[in-house]
Short mmCIF file of C-alpha atoms and ligand atoms in Angstrom, two decimals:
data_model
loop_
_atom_site.label_atom_id
_atom_site.label_comp_id
_atom_site.label_asym_id
_atom_site.label_seq_id
_atom_site.Cartn_x
_atom_site.Cartn_y
_atom_site.Cartn_z
CA MET A 1 94.65 62.95 111.49
CA ARG A 2 93.42 62.05 108.00
CA PRO A 3 95.75 63.29 105.28
CA ASP A 4 93.03 65.42 103.66
CA THR A 5 92.00 67.20 106.89
CA PRO A 6 92.61 70.93 106.44
CA ILE A 7 95.01 72.54 108.89
CA GLU A 8 94.09 75.69 110.75
CA ALA A 9 96.67 78.19 112.01
CA ILE A 10 96.17 80.16 115.23
CA ILE A 11 98.04 83.40 115.85
CA GLY A 12 98.21 85.73 118.85
CA LEU A 13 100.35 88.86 118.87
CA GLU A 14 102.20 90.71 121.61
CA VAL A 15 103.01 94.27 120.55
CA HIS A 16 105.48 96.53 122.34
CA ALA A 17 105.09 100.23 121.63
CA GLU A 18 107.28 103.04 122.97
CA MET A 19 105.23 105.87 124.48
CA GLN A 20 106.47 109.21 123.15
CA THR A 21 106.53 110.95 126.50
CA ALA A 22 109.08 113.69 127.28
CA SER A 23 110.67 111.70 130.12
CA LYS A 24 111.17 108.05 131.02
CA MET A 25 108.70 105.79 132.84
CA PHE A 26 110.14 106.03 136.37
CA CYS A 27 112.71 108.87 136.32
CA GLY A 28 113.15 112.37 134.91
CA CYS A 29 115.62 111.42 132.15
CA PRO A 30 114.62 112.72 128.72
CA VAL A 31 113.51 110.27 126.04
CA VAL A 32 116.05 110.72 123.25
CA ASP A 33 116.33 109.28 119.76
CA PHE A 34 118.51 106.26 120.58
CA THR A 35 119.52 105.82 116.96
CA THR A 36 121.29 109.20 116.90
CA ALA A 37 121.98 110.39 120.48
CA GLU A 38 125.42 109.96 122.02
CA PRO A 39 125.24 106.68 124.03
CA ASN A 40 124.64 106.87 127.80
CA THR A 41 123.86 110.61 127.84
CA ALA A 42 120.25 110.28 129.02
CA VAL A 43 120.87 108.20 132.13
CA CYS A 44 120.51 108.76 135.89
CA PRO A 45 120.94 106.56 138.99
CA VAL A 46 117.30 105.37 138.71
CA CYS A 47 117.40 104.05 135.14
CA ALA A 48 120.99 102.86 135.63
CA GLY A 49 119.74 100.62 138.45
CA MET A 50 121.83 102.02 141.31
CA PRO A 51 121.03 100.63 144.75
CA GLY A 52 118.85 102.69 147.06
CA VAL A 53 117.10 104.79 144.41
CA LEU A 54 113.32 105.03 144.08
CA PRO A 55 111.17 105.01 140.95
CA VAL A 56 108.27 107.45 140.42
CA ILE A 57 105.38 106.72 138.02
CA ASN A 58 105.20 108.99 134.95
CA HIS A 59 101.72 110.57 134.86
CA GLN A 60 101.83 111.27 131.12
CA ALA A 61 102.76 107.65 130.35
CA VAL A 62 99.73 106.43 132.29
CA GLU A 63 97.55 108.91 130.42
CA TYR A 64 98.88 107.68 127.05
CA ALA A 65 98.26 104.09 128.12
CA LEU A 66 94.71 105.05 129.07
CA ARG A 67 94.15 106.63 125.67
CA VAL A 68 95.16 103.37 123.98
CA ALA A 69 93.18 101.18 126.36
CA LEU A 70 90.04 103.28 125.87
CA ALA A 71 90.48 103.35 122.09
CA LEU A 72 90.71 99.55 122.20
CA ASP A 73 87.47 99.43 124.16
CA CYS A 74 89.14 97.82 127.18
CA ARG A 75 87.89 97.53 130.72
CA ILE A 76 90.20 99.75 132.81
CA ALA A 77 91.29 98.49 136.22
CA GLU A 78 90.77 101.14 138.85
CA THR A 79 93.77 99.66 140.68
CA SER A 80 96.64 98.00 138.87
CA ILE A 81 99.91 96.78 140.33
CA PHE A 82 103.47 97.07 139.05
CA ALA A 83 105.52 93.90 139.41
CA ARG A 84 109.15 92.88 139.15
CA LYS A 85 110.02 90.51 136.35
CA ASN A 86 113.39 89.10 137.36
CA TYR A 87 116.00 87.99 134.87
CA PHE A 88 119.60 88.78 134.09
CA TYR A 89 120.76 90.40 130.88
CA PRO A 90 123.44 93.06 130.30
CA ASP A 91 120.91 95.55 128.88
CA LEU A 92 118.87 95.37 132.11
CA PRO A 93 120.98 97.03 134.82
CA LYS A 94 118.59 96.41 137.75
CA GLY A 95 118.40 92.68 137.10
CA TYR A 96 114.63 93.02 136.86
CA GLN A 97 112.17 94.86 134.67
CA ILE A 98 109.26 96.75 136.22
CA SER A 99 106.16 95.55 134.41
CA GLN A 100 102.59 94.64 135.26
CA TYR A 101 101.61 91.04 135.70
CA GLU A 102 98.61 89.75 137.65
CA PHE A 103 96.85 93.11 137.73
CA PRO A 104 97.33 94.92 134.42
CA LEU A 105 96.01 98.40 133.66
CA ALA A 106 93.39 97.20 131.17
CA GLU A 107 91.81 94.00 129.86
CA GLU A 108 89.20 92.64 127.45
CA GLY A 109 89.36 95.04 124.54
CA ARG A 110 89.06 94.62 120.80
CA LEU A 111 90.46 95.99 117.58
CA PRO A 112 88.44 95.83 114.36
CA ILE A 113 90.65 95.05 111.35
CA ARG A 114 89.70 95.23 107.66
CA THR A 115 90.76 92.06 105.84
CA PRO A 116 90.05 90.97 102.26
CA GLN A 117 87.26 88.84 103.79
CA GLY A 118 85.67 91.82 105.53
CA VAL A 119 85.91 93.43 108.96
CA ARG A 120 87.01 91.13 111.81
CA GLN A 121 87.08 91.90 115.52
CA ILE A 122 90.36 90.81 117.13
CA ARG A 123 90.01 90.54 120.88
CA VAL A 124 92.64 92.25 123.03
CA ARG A 125 93.53 90.28 126.14
CA ARG A 126 95.42 92.95 128.07
CA VAL A 127 97.22 96.26 127.89
CA HIS A 128 99.91 97.05 130.45
CA LEU A 129 102.75 99.46 131.13
CA GLU A 130 106.37 98.54 131.61
CA GLU A 131 109.86 99.93 131.00
CA ASP A 132 112.13 99.31 128.05
CA THR A 133 115.64 97.86 128.31
CA GLY A 134 118.93 99.36 127.11
CA ARG A 135 120.54 98.43 123.81
CA LEU A 136 123.55 96.26 123.10
CA THR A 137 125.90 96.68 120.16
CA HIS A 138 128.10 93.71 119.41
CA TYR A 139 131.39 94.35 117.68
CA GLN A 140 134.41 92.56 116.36
CA GLU A 141 137.68 94.35 115.65
CA GLY A 142 140.46 92.01 114.64
CA GLU A 143 140.66 89.47 117.41
CA HIS A 144 138.81 91.68 119.87
CA ALA A 145 135.13 91.02 120.15
CA GLY A 146 132.80 92.55 122.66
CA SER A 147 129.48 94.17 123.39
CA LEU A 148 128.75 97.81 124.16
CA VAL A 149 125.89 98.86 126.40
CA ASP A 150 123.80 102.00 125.78
CA LEU A 151 121.31 102.81 128.54
CA ASN A 152 119.61 105.77 126.82
CA ARG A 153 116.58 103.55 126.11
CA ALA A 154 116.59 101.84 129.54
CA GLY A 155 113.48 102.91 131.42
CA VAL A 156 111.57 104.41 128.48
CA ALA A 157 107.81 103.85 128.90
CA LEU A 158 106.68 100.84 126.93
CA LEU A 159 103.12 99.70 126.37
CA GLU A 160 102.46 96.01 125.84
CA ILE A 161 99.29 95.10 123.97
CA VAL A 162 98.47 91.39 123.96
CA SER A 163 95.84 89.94 121.63
CA GLU A 164 93.78 86.79 122.06
CA PRO A 165 94.76 84.01 119.63
CA ASP A 166 92.16 85.24 117.11
CA MET A 167 94.11 85.48 113.87
CA HIS A 168 94.48 82.72 111.30
CA THR A 169 96.74 83.96 108.51
CA ALA A 170 100.04 85.83 108.22
CA LEU A 171 98.22 88.58 106.34
CA GLU A 172 95.75 89.05 109.20
CA ALA A 173 98.66 89.35 111.62
CA ARG A 174 100.22 92.01 109.41
CA ILE A 175 96.94 93.93 109.05
CA TYR A 176 96.44 93.81 112.83
CA GLY A 177 99.93 95.29 113.30
CA GLU A 178 99.33 98.01 110.70
CA THR A 179 95.92 98.85 112.15
CA LEU A 180 97.43 99.19 115.61
CA ARG A 181 100.22 101.44 114.29
CA ARG A 182 97.65 103.73 112.67
CA LEU A 183 95.65 103.85 115.90
CA LEU A 184 98.69 104.72 118.04
CA ARG A 185 99.68 107.49 115.62
CA THR A 186 96.16 108.88 115.58
CA LEU A 187 96.20 108.93 119.38
CA GLY A 188 99.53 110.77 119.31
CA VAL A 189 101.24 108.29 121.65
CA ASN A 190 103.75 106.69 119.23
CA SER A 191 105.56 108.01 116.15
CA GLY A 192 105.04 104.81 114.16
CA ASP A 193 108.64 105.12 112.99
CA MET A 194 109.34 101.42 112.45
CA GLN A 195 113.00 101.97 111.48
CA LYS A 196 113.64 103.32 114.96
CA GLY A 197 112.14 100.25 116.60
CA VAL A 198 109.33 102.16 118.31
CA MET A 199 106.99 99.21 117.63
CA ARG A 200 108.10 95.60 117.98
CA PHE A 201 106.12 92.41 117.58
CA GLU A 202 106.15 88.93 119.03
CA ALA A 203 104.04 86.41 117.20
CA ASN A 204 102.68 83.24 118.81
CA VAL A 205 101.82 80.59 116.26
CA SER A 206 100.25 77.16 116.54
CA VAL A 207 98.39 74.82 114.21
CA ARG A 208 95.60 72.29 114.67
CA PRO A 209 93.36 70.12 112.48
CA GLY A 210 90.56 72.30 111.12
CA GLY A 211 87.51 72.24 113.40
CA ALA A 212 89.41 71.07 116.51
CA ASP A 213 88.36 72.73 119.78
CA TRP A 214 91.79 72.68 121.43
CA LEU A 215 94.94 74.74 120.89
CA GLY A 216 98.23 73.19 119.81
CA ASN A 217 101.62 73.96 121.35
CA ARG A 218 102.66 77.48 120.46
CA VAL A 219 105.93 78.74 119.08
CA GLU A 220 106.80 82.30 120.04
CA ILE A 221 108.71 84.34 117.45
CA LYS A 222 110.65 87.11 119.21
CA ASN A 223 111.71 90.60 118.13
CA LEU A 224 110.02 91.19 114.81
CA ASN A 225 110.72 94.80 113.87
CA SER A 226 108.89 95.30 110.59
CA PHE A 227 105.56 94.33 109.07
CA ARG A 228 107.40 92.42 106.38
CA ALA A 229 109.36 90.39 108.94
CA LEU A 230 106.15 89.76 110.90
CA GLU A 231 104.28 88.46 107.87
CA ARG A 232 107.15 86.36 106.51
CA ALA A 233 108.02 84.82 109.89
CA VAL A 234 104.41 83.82 110.59
CA GLU A 235 104.04 82.45 107.08
CA TYR A 236 107.19 80.37 107.56
CA GLU A 237 106.11 79.04 110.98
CA ILE A 238 102.67 78.03 109.72
CA ALA A 239 104.24 76.07 106.85
CA ARG A 240 106.83 74.42 109.11
CA GLN A 241 104.30 73.39 111.77
CA SER A 242 101.74 72.20 109.20
CA GLU A 243 104.35 69.90 107.73
CA ILE A 244 105.06 68.40 111.18
CA LEU A 245 101.34 67.90 111.83
CA ARG A 246 100.76 66.30 108.43
CA ASN A 247 103.56 63.83 109.11
CA GLY A 248 101.95 62.81 112.39
CA GLY A 249 104.45 64.65 114.58
CA THR A 250 104.02 67.07 117.49
CA VAL A 251 105.20 70.68 117.47
CA ALA A 252 107.50 71.46 120.41
CA GLN A 253 106.67 74.54 122.47
CA GLN A 254 109.60 76.89 122.05
CA THR A 255 110.90 80.40 121.54
CA VAL A 256 112.48 81.24 118.21
CA GLY A 257 114.11 84.18 116.44
CA TRP A 258 113.67 85.26 112.83
CA ASP A 259 116.65 85.11 110.50
CA GLU A 260 115.78 87.71 107.87
CA ALA A 261 118.62 86.81 105.53
CA ARG A 262 117.91 83.08 105.45
CA GLY A 263 114.15 83.54 105.64
CA GLN A 264 113.65 81.05 108.48
CA THR A 265 112.97 80.85 112.19
CA VAL A 266 115.84 79.76 114.46
CA ILE A 267 115.37 78.12 117.85
CA GLN A 268 116.53 80.21 120.83
CA ARG A 269 115.31 78.21 123.79
CA SER A 270 112.57 75.93 124.89
CA LYS A 271 109.74 78.13 126.15
CA GLU A 272 110.28 79.74 129.55
CA GLU A 273 107.40 79.70 132.03
CA ALA A 274 106.08 82.65 133.98
CA HIS A 275 107.40 81.18 137.25
CA ASP A 276 110.93 81.38 135.86
CA TYR A 277 110.69 85.14 136.29
CA ARG A 278 109.83 85.03 140.01
CA TYR A 279 107.31 87.83 139.59
CA PHE A 280 106.40 89.72 142.76
CA PRO A 281 104.72 93.10 143.41
CA GLU A 282 107.18 96.02 143.09
CA PRO A 283 107.77 97.10 146.70
CA ASP A 284 109.06 100.56 145.70
CA LEU A 285 105.84 101.65 143.98
CA PRO A 286 102.33 102.18 145.31
CA PRO A 287 99.38 100.57 143.50
CA LEU A 288 98.43 102.59 140.41
CA VAL A 289 94.96 104.05 140.97
CA VAL A 290 93.05 105.65 138.11
CA GLY A 291 89.70 107.02 139.21
CA SER A 292 86.65 107.40 137.01
CA THR A 293 87.14 111.19 136.79
CA TRP A 294 90.52 110.75 135.16
CA ILE A 295 89.21 108.04 132.85
CA ASP A 296 86.27 110.23 131.78
CA GLN A 297 88.56 113.17 131.19
CA VAL A 298 90.89 111.10 128.96
CA ARG A 299 87.91 109.62 127.13
CA SER A 300 86.59 113.10 126.34
CA THR A 301 89.86 114.08 124.65
CA LEU A 302 90.12 111.04 122.36
CA PRO A 303 90.32 111.98 118.67
CA GLU A 304 88.07 110.40 116.06
CA LEU A 305 89.40 106.85 115.61
CA PRO A 306 90.45 105.61 112.15
CA HIS A 307 87.61 103.11 111.66
CA VAL A 308 85.05 105.67 112.81
CA ARG A 309 86.52 108.28 110.51
CA GLN A 310 86.43 105.82 107.63
CA GLU A 311 82.71 105.26 108.10
CA ARG A 312 82.08 108.97 108.40
CA LEU A 313 84.04 109.76 105.21
CA GLN A 314 82.07 107.08 103.39
CA ILE A 315 78.73 108.54 104.46
CA GLN A 316 79.46 112.26 104.55
CA TYR A 317 81.20 112.35 101.16
CA SER A 318 79.41 109.36 99.53
CA LEU A 319 82.76 107.68 98.88
CA PRO A 320 83.26 104.09 97.78
CA PRO A 321 84.50 102.01 100.77
CA GLU A 322 87.88 101.32 99.11
CA SER A 323 88.63 105.04 98.76
CA ALA A 324 87.59 105.75 102.35
CA ALA A 325 89.85 102.89 103.53
CA LEU A 326 92.83 104.29 101.58
CA LEU A 327 92.22 107.78 102.91
CA VAL A 328 92.35 106.78 106.59
CA GLU A 329 95.57 104.79 106.21
CA GLU A 330 97.44 107.82 107.52
CA PRO A 331 95.72 110.62 109.45
CA GLU A 332 97.37 113.21 107.15
CA HIS A 333 95.76 111.64 104.09
CA ALA A 334 92.26 112.02 105.47
CA ASP A 335 93.05 115.59 106.60
CA TYR A 336 94.20 116.52 103.09
CA PHE A 337 91.13 114.95 101.51
CA GLU A 338 88.70 116.74 103.81
CA ALA A 339 90.37 120.09 103.11
CA LEU A 340 90.21 119.36 99.37
CA ALA A 341 86.60 118.17 99.37
CA THR A 342 85.53 121.24 101.34
CA ALA A 343 87.34 123.65 99.01
CA THR A 344 86.26 122.28 95.63
CA GLN A 345 83.01 122.37 93.63
CA ALA A 346 83.90 118.97 92.12
CA ASP A 347 82.05 116.01 93.59
CA SER A 348 83.87 114.23 96.41
CA THR A 349 84.49 110.96 94.60
CA THR A 350 86.14 112.86 91.75
CA ALA A 351 88.24 114.74 94.29
CA ALA A 352 89.27 111.49 96.01
CA ASN A 353 90.17 109.93 92.66
CA TRP A 354 92.39 112.87 91.68
CA MET A 355 94.11 112.79 95.03
CA LEU A 356 94.63 109.02 95.27
CA GLY A 357 95.43 108.70 91.55
CA ALA A 358 97.23 111.61 89.90
CA LEU A 359 98.52 113.32 93.03
CA PHE A 360 99.77 110.14 94.75
CA ALA A 361 101.47 109.05 91.51
CA LEU A 362 103.43 112.33 91.54
CA LEU A 363 104.32 111.97 95.22
CA ASN A 364 105.55 108.43 94.57
CA ALA A 365 107.57 109.50 91.56
CA HIS A 366 109.24 112.23 93.64
CA ASN A 367 109.47 110.01 96.71
CA LEU A 368 107.69 112.56 98.90
CA PRO A 369 105.25 112.04 101.77
CA LEU A 370 101.94 113.88 101.57
CA ASN A 371 102.91 116.38 104.26
CA ALA A 372 105.73 117.59 101.98
CA CYS A 373 103.39 117.93 98.97
CA PRO A 374 104.02 121.18 97.07
CA VAL A 375 100.37 121.35 95.95
CA THR A 376 98.05 122.44 98.77
CA PRO A 377 94.48 121.10 98.98
CA GLN A 378 93.24 124.60 98.06
CA ALA A 379 95.46 124.77 94.95
CA LEU A 380 94.28 121.35 93.80
CA ALA A 381 90.68 122.41 94.49
CA THR A 382 91.05 125.33 92.07
CA LEU A 383 92.31 122.98 89.39
CA LEU A 384 89.42 120.56 89.93
CA ASP A 385 86.98 123.45 89.73
CA MET A 386 88.34 124.36 86.29
CA VAL A 387 87.93 120.77 85.10
CA THR A 388 84.43 120.51 86.55
CA ALA A 389 83.35 123.78 84.97
CA GLY A 390 84.61 122.53 81.60
CA GLU A 391 87.26 125.24 81.30
CA ILE A 392 89.89 122.60 80.63
CA ASN A 393 89.52 118.91 79.90
CA GLN A 394 90.72 115.95 81.99
CA ASN A 395 93.94 115.40 80.08
CA SER A 396 94.95 119.03 80.24
CA GLY A 397 94.08 118.90 83.94
CA ARG A 398 96.65 116.19 84.52
CA GLU A 399 99.31 118.13 82.64
CA VAL A 400 98.53 121.23 84.66
CA LEU A 401 98.81 119.25 87.90
CA ASN A 402 102.27 118.00 86.86
CA GLU A 403 103.37 121.56 86.30
CA MET A 404 101.87 122.80 89.54
CA PHE A 405 103.77 120.06 91.34
CA THR A 406 107.16 120.85 89.86
CA GLY A 407 106.87 124.58 89.12
CA GLY A 408 104.73 125.84 91.97
CA GLN A 409 102.48 128.04 89.77
CA SER A 410 98.72 128.16 90.20
CA ALA A 411 96.38 126.25 87.92
CA SER A 412 94.98 129.33 86.21
CA GLU A 413 98.44 130.79 85.55
CA ILE A 414 99.49 127.58 83.82
CA VAL A 415 96.27 127.26 81.85
CA THR A 416 96.50 130.84 80.57
CA HIS A 417 100.20 130.63 79.85
CA ARG A 418 99.86 127.38 77.89
CA GLY A 419 96.60 128.29 76.18
CA LEU A 420 94.87 125.16 77.46
CA ARG A 421 91.45 126.66 77.99
CA GLN A 422 88.80 124.37 76.57
CA ILE A 423 86.61 125.59 73.72
CA SER A 424 82.96 125.34 74.75
CA ASP A 425 81.72 128.21 72.60
CA GLU A 426 79.02 126.53 70.50
CA ALA A 427 79.08 128.97 67.58
CA ARG A 428 82.81 128.47 67.20
CA LEU A 429 82.58 124.68 67.46
CA ALA A 430 79.69 124.59 64.97
CA GLN A 431 81.91 126.41 62.52
CA VAL A 432 84.79 123.95 62.98
CA ILE A 433 82.38 121.04 62.46
CA GLU A 434 81.02 122.63 59.29
CA GLU A 435 84.56 122.92 57.89
CA ILE A 436 85.36 119.28 58.68
CA LEU A 437 82.14 118.04 57.07
CA GLN A 438 82.80 120.07 53.93
CA ALA A 439 86.34 118.80 53.65
CA ASN A 440 85.23 115.15 53.92
CA PRO A 441 82.12 114.71 51.69
CA GLN A 442 82.78 110.99 51.00
CA GLN A 443 82.87 110.07 54.68
CA VAL A 444 79.73 112.09 55.32
CA SER A 445 77.71 110.34 52.63
CA ALA A 446 79.06 106.93 53.69
CA TYR A 447 77.94 107.70 57.25
CA ARG A 448 74.48 108.72 56.05
CA ALA A 449 74.30 105.52 53.98
CA GLY A 450 74.69 103.46 57.18
CA LYS A 451 78.40 103.27 58.04
CA THR A 452 77.71 104.70 61.49
CA GLY A 453 81.19 103.80 62.76
CA LEU A 454 82.46 106.84 60.80
CA PHE A 455 80.97 109.09 63.46
CA HIS A 456 84.00 108.48 65.66
CA TRP A 457 86.37 109.25 62.83
CA LEU A 458 84.65 112.56 62.13
CA PHE A 459 84.58 113.36 65.82
CA GLY A 460 88.35 112.68 65.93
CA GLN A 461 88.92 115.11 63.05
CA VAL A 462 87.12 117.88 64.92
CA MET A 463 89.10 117.25 68.10
CA LYS A 464 92.35 117.16 66.14
CA SER A 465 91.72 120.45 64.42
CA THR A 466 91.22 122.11 67.84
CA ASP A 467 94.36 120.54 69.36
CA GLY A 468 92.18 118.52 71.70
CA GLN A 469 90.81 121.65 73.36
CA ALA A 470 87.24 121.33 72.16
CA ASN A 471 84.72 120.32 74.79
CA PRO A 472 84.11 116.69 73.78
CA GLN A 473 80.50 116.54 75.00
CA THR A 474 79.55 119.65 73.04
CA VAL A 475 81.25 118.37 69.89
CA GLN A 476 79.42 115.04 70.17
CA ARG A 477 76.06 116.72 70.47
CA LEU A 478 76.58 119.29 67.67
CA LEU A 479 78.07 116.72 65.31
CA ARG A 480 75.09 114.41 65.79
CA GLU A 481 72.68 117.25 65.15
CA LYS A 482 74.51 118.17 61.95
CA LEU A 483 74.75 114.62 60.62
CA ASP A 484 71.37 113.22 61.66
CA GLY A 485 69.24 116.35 61.76
P1 ADP B 1 103.62 84.88 127.43
O1 ADP B 1 103.62 86.22 128.09
O2 ADP B 1 104.31 83.83 128.22
O3 ADP B 1 104.15 84.92 126.04
P2 ADP B 1 100.64 84.77 127.27
O4 ADP B 1 99.76 83.77 127.91
O5 ADP B 1 100.51 86.18 127.74
O6 ADP B 1 102.12 84.30 127.37
O7 ADP B 1 100.28 84.68 125.74
C1 ADP B 1 100.93 85.40 124.80
C2 ADP B 1 100.26 85.35 123.45
O8 ADP B 1 100.17 84.03 122.95
C3 ADP B 1 98.86 85.91 123.41
O9 ADP B 1 98.81 86.82 122.34
C4 ADP B 1 97.99 84.71 123.11
O10 ADP B 1 96.91 85.08 122.30
C5 ADP B 1 98.93 83.82 122.35
N1 ADP B 1 98.65 82.39 122.44
C6 ADP B 1 98.42 81.68 123.55
N2 ADP B 1 98.25 80.38 123.24
C7 ADP B 1 98.39 80.27 121.89
C8 ADP B 1 98.35 79.18 120.96
N3 ADP B 1 98.15 77.91 121.35
N4 ADP B 1 98.53 79.47 119.66
C9 ADP B 1 98.77 80.72 119.25
N5 ADP B 1 98.83 81.77 120.07
C10 ADP B 1 98.65 81.56 121.38
MG1 MG B 2 105.22 86.25 125.08
ZN1 ZN B 3 116.94 108.09 134.43
#
């Protein structure tokens, strides 16, 4: 490779998402919050892996998986097969995980993502159902060290979404993850609560000389639990592998972990192969058959997807693309905006700007999410109507919003109470202007002699003498008439 050849990174992501069903994937145990529930309280002989028990497929989990697969534009397999993935680990009581292997539920989908370079279609290789493992807690007390097993999470329905190696930067990988989170939340199948580990990522990274038509050896980074970790780990791997390639070396295929504190990847093992798992069809479960009636029924209940909603907001409310993109970041944001835009006389772009600017600044300052916002869309709409009608000016509007946010009063109560109503009465403004002109004869004659910059000074005097409550457009017009007429 010539030293000046650019290096291209290739990234494919495997995403694991908990399905927020009431019960587990193959038994009737409830799905509990494993960060708070008493350990091993949501466990039965099936998810504890006792001999002789039989799993039963959770209908709701399959339906959730179908929602995701359809939203990702996948081809759904009428018949898919559960398989045993055999390996030993203390958090896996059966000694195997029930997953899908050769015949997954869905294949060949795609997810559009919005990058700084525009919209890109990331192909989805497969979507399949499996069960989660338990959780281990390692401890050390004095000279006693050990590990505790909690099986509350064992057997929870898990969806695995595998992309094609279609991404090229750490940022793209992050955006793909965020876009998927938004989609799963919109579909109501996952809470998106990253702190609780309900979405986990594995990133596969390789590099090659730019323009090459082959793929290099991949390194798989396991167990990334946040978008920040995902982006940093991929960034680090790309830099590490590029260095090896530039020095004429070969990247070894391996599995690594991410050390958040040290900011580097750490080798765990050389890459395992599929045959190490001795996959075979799960003999205790029938093939999973989803007929076209069921698929059509699920399809008909899909909500409007985020990228579709974004386009609709852009067209229906004539919004700039950036605002529409910000509004669909969370479903609640777009809901708030639509309620606001419907309730107000102000034009929609103005409404979006108030919401994304002034209102979001207040939410940030008070560290509140939008669904805890003390100002309802209808209350904000009333305020915007007053600004649009010229009853109060922009600056007063912002002050009123601050007070609405902290005090809970309505816009008109605050405006009346604080005497903020804007003066648009022309006769009254004409009189104020007359007084200012009479009090400043030198400036007036200098202006008329050609020092036109003095207009702004005179304008400022009028505004000052009305405590900023004069309607600025009216003052401008009347002042010009007086001076030039
Ligand atoms: P496994 O289940 O063993 O990890 P898969 O074949 O299912 O293997 O691939 C997993 C992921 O690795 C997919 O997202 C795929 O896009 C990605 N991938 C495969 N080859 C490469 C490569 N050379 N570079 C980067 N990503 C890759
Ligand atoms: Mg993998
Ligand atoms: Zn159970």
